[in-house]
PDB file of C-alpha atoms in Angstrom:
ATOM      1  CA  MET B   1      39.230 -23.866  41.857  1.00 49.00           C
ATOM      2  CA  PRO B   2      37.623 -20.619  40.620  1.00 57.00           C
ATOM      3  CA  LYS B   3      40.056 -20.370  37.712  1.00 60.00           C
ATOM      4  CA  PRO B   4      38.708 -23.360  35.667  1.00 59.00           C
ATOM      5  CA  LYS B   5      35.185 -22.082  36.203  1.00 64.00           C
ATOM      6  CA  ARG B   6      36.108 -18.713  34.727  1.00 71.00           C
ATOM      7  CA  ASN B   7      37.689 -20.345  31.691  1.00 84.00           C
ATOM      8  CA  TRP B   8      34.491 -22.275  31.071  1.00 84.00           C
ATOM      9  CA  VAL B   9      32.402 -19.073  31.267  1.00 87.00           C
ATOM     10  CA  ILE B  10      34.761 -17.237  28.928  1.00 89.00           C
ATOM     11  CA  TRP B  11      34.557 -20.033  26.338  1.00 90.00           C
ATOM     12  CA  VAL B  12      30.765 -20.089  26.519  1.00 92.00           C
ATOM     13  CA  LEU B  13      30.600 -16.311  26.055  1.00 93.00           C
ATOM     14  CA  LEU B  14      33.024 -16.536  23.129  1.00 94.00           C
ATOM     15  CA  VAL B  15      30.912 -19.203  21.419  1.00 95.00           C
ATOM     16  CA  ILE B  16      27.745 -17.135  21.966  1.00 96.00           C
ATOM     17  CA  LEU B  17      29.493 -14.095  20.491  1.00 96.00           C
ATOM     18  CA  LEU B  18      30.620 -16.047  17.424  1.00 96.00           C
ATOM     19  CA  LEU B  19      27.127 -17.487  16.883  1.00 95.00           C
ATOM     20  CA  THR B  20      25.613 -14.018  17.172  1.00 96.00           C
ATOM     21  CA  MET B  21      28.067 -12.676  14.613  1.00 95.00           C
ATOM     22  CA  ALA B  22      27.349 -15.568  12.247  1.00 93.00           C
ATOM     23  CA  VAL B  23      23.580 -15.084  12.473  1.00 91.00           C
ATOM     24  CA  GLY B  24      23.947 -11.322  12.014  1.00 89.00           C
ATOM     25  CA  SER B  25      26.182 -11.773   9.005  1.00 90.00           C
ATOM     26  CA  TYR B  26      23.694 -14.180   7.425  1.00 88.00           C
ATOM     27  CA  TYR B  27      20.844 -11.753   8.080  1.00 86.00           C
ATOM     28  CA  ILE B  28      22.683  -8.797   6.542  1.00 85.00           C
ATOM     29  CA  GLN B  29      23.837 -10.712   3.468  1.00 86.00           C
ATOM     30  CA  ASN B  30      20.597 -12.496   2.636  1.00 85.00           C
ATOM     31  CA  VAL B  31      17.492 -11.111   4.305  1.00 83.00           C
ATOM     32  CA  GLN B  32      18.359  -7.419   4.348  1.00 81.00           C
ATOM     33  CA  HIS B  33      19.817  -7.525   0.826  1.00 80.00           C
ATOM     34  CA  ALA B  34      16.647  -9.166  -0.524  1.00 82.00           C
ATOM     35  CA  ARG B  35      14.463  -6.556   1.194  1.00 82.00           C
ATOM     36  CA  LEU B  36      16.560  -3.733  -0.209  1.00 79.00           C
ATOM     37  CA  GLN B  37      16.422  -5.137  -3.752  1.00 80.00           C
ATOM     38  CA  LYS B  38      12.659  -5.554  -3.539  1.00 78.00           C
ATOM     39  CA  GLN B  39      12.210  -2.011  -2.248  1.00 75.00           C
ATOM     40  CA  GLN B  40      14.431  -0.545  -4.962  1.00 71.00           C
ATOM     41  CA  ASN B  41      12.552  -2.439  -7.680  1.00 68.00           C
ATOM     42  CA  GLN B  42       9.216  -1.151  -6.386  1.00 62.00           C
ATOM     43  CA  THR B  43      10.314   2.465  -6.150  1.00 56.00           C
ATOM     44  CA  ALA B  44      11.844   2.323  -9.608  1.00 56.00           C
ATOM     45  CA  THR B  45       8.563   1.384 -11.266  1.00 55.00           C
ATOM     46  CA  VAL B  46       5.666   2.514  -9.083  1.00 49.00           C
ATOM     47  CA  GLY B  47       4.521   6.091  -9.566  1.00 57.00           C
ATOM     48  CA  ARG B  48       7.317   7.067 -11.907  1.00 66.00           C
ATOM     49  CA  GLU B  49       7.573   7.184 -15.636  1.00 70.00           C
ATOM     50  CA  SER B  50      10.385   5.476 -17.424  1.00 79.00           C
ATOM     51  CA  ARG B  51      13.282   7.584 -18.608  1.00 83.00           C
ATOM     52  CA  THR B  52      12.198   7.126 -22.248  1.00 86.00           C
ATOM     53  CA  VAL B  53       8.735   8.548 -21.572  1.00 88.00           C
ATOM     54  CA  GLN B  54      10.189  11.468 -19.616  1.00 88.00           C
ATOM     55  CA  VAL B  55      12.532  12.350 -22.486  1.00 89.00           C
ATOM     56  CA  ALA B  56       9.709  12.054 -25.028  1.00 91.00           C
ATOM     57  CA  ARG B  57       7.474  14.343 -22.953  1.00 91.00           C
ATOM     58  CA  ARG B  58      10.259  16.897 -22.666  1.00 92.00           C
ATOM     59  CA  ASP B  59      10.930  16.795 -26.424  1.00 92.00           C
ATOM     60  CA  LEU B  60       7.242  17.217 -27.232  1.00 92.00           C
ATOM     61  CA  GLN B  61       6.887  20.114 -24.806  1.00 92.00           C
ATOM     62  CA  ARG B  62       9.887  21.835 -26.374  1.00 93.00           C
ATOM     63  CA  ALA B  63       8.097  21.525 -29.720  1.00 92.00           C
ATOM     64  CA  ASP B  64       5.010  23.199 -28.158  1.00 92.00           C
ATOM     65  CA  ILE B  65       2.988  19.989 -28.109  1.00 90.00           C
ATOM     66  CA  SER B  66       1.072  19.559 -24.864  1.00 88.00           C
ATOM     67  CA  THR B  67       1.352  16.222 -23.052  1.00 88.00           C
ATOM     68  CA  LYS B  68      -0.485  17.303 -19.921  1.00 87.00           C
ATOM     69  CA  HIS B  69      -3.464  14.956 -20.272  1.00 89.00           C
ATOM     70  CA  VAL B  70      -1.633  12.086 -21.996  1.00 89.00           C
ATOM     71  CA  SER B  71      -1.189   8.897 -19.984  1.00 89.00           C
ATOM     72  CA  THR B  72       2.099   7.069 -19.650  1.00 87.00           C
ATOM     73  CA  ALA B  73       0.707   4.071 -21.532  1.00 88.00           C
ATOM     74  CA  GLN B  74      -0.420   6.277 -24.393  1.00 91.00           C
ATOM     75  CA  MET B  75       2.996   7.952 -24.495  1.00 91.00           C
ATOM     76  CA  GLN B  76       4.628   4.533 -24.671  1.00 90.00           C
ATOM     77  CA  ARG B  77       2.372   3.592 -27.621  1.00 92.00           C
ATOM     78  CA  VAL B  78       3.349   6.799 -29.436  1.00 92.00           C
ATOM     79  CA  ILE B  79       7.036   6.123 -28.764  1.00 92.00           C
ATOM     80  CA  ASN B  80       6.724   2.572 -30.109  1.00 93.00           C
ATOM     81  CA  ALA B  81       4.837   3.769 -33.199  1.00 93.00           C
ATOM     82  CA  ALA B  82       7.493   6.416 -33.846  1.00 93.00           C
ATOM     83  CA  LYS B  83      10.212   3.760 -33.568  1.00 92.00           C
ATOM     84  CA  GLN B  84       8.386   1.528 -36.057  1.00 93.00           C
ATOM     85  CA  ALA B  85       7.995   4.467 -38.444  1.00 91.00           C
ATOM     86  CA  ASP B  86      11.692   5.266 -37.899  1.00 92.00           C
ATOM     87  CA  VAL B  87      11.028   8.918 -37.059  1.00 92.00           C
ATOM     88  CA  SER B  88      11.351  11.021 -33.933  1.00 92.00           C
ATOM     89  CA  VAL B  89       8.481  11.272 -31.482  1.00 92.00           C
ATOM     90  CA  VAL B  90       8.015  14.957 -32.338  1.00 92.00           C
ATOM     91  CA  THR B  91       7.817  14.240 -36.074  1.00 93.00           C
ATOM     92  CA  TYR B  92       5.380  11.399 -35.505  1.00 94.00           C
ATOM     93  CA  ALA B  93       3.194  13.545 -33.247  1.00 92.00           C
ATOM     94  CA  LYS B  94       3.114  16.339 -35.834  1.00 92.00           C
ATOM     95  CA  LYS B  95       2.187  13.916 -38.645  1.00 93.00           C
ATOM     96  CA  HIS B  96      -0.450  12.192 -36.494  1.00 90.00           C
ATOM     97  CA  PRO B  97      -1.919  14.917 -34.263  1.00 85.00           C
ATOM     98  CA  ASN B  98      -4.772  12.725 -32.950  1.00 88.00           C
ATOM     99  CA  THR B  99      -2.433  10.217 -31.295  1.00 86.00           C
ATOM    100  CA  LEU B 100      -1.948  12.453 -28.252  1.00 84.00           C
ATOM    101  CA  ASN B 101      -5.625  13.180 -27.633  1.00 78.00           C
TER     102      ASN B 101
END
């Protein structure tokens, strides 16, 4: 008689194991992936300048133009104005010295 009882317990444990694996797989694929994407998007934008602004700052500093007290938004405006004028950021900053004040 004990043998059928053991089979029943084994099947119940197997079903519980499969359900646990299914729930864990769902959690990893959906919930954890969404959290990771959200975290990566926040760290990519908060507290960091875009790559374009970093390159523009480096180019201006190489040309002995200080960007120490220039905000990121102001740098972006200068970059956009230089693109519209079809010149480099350094050339635009030299032609318009008041844009970085």
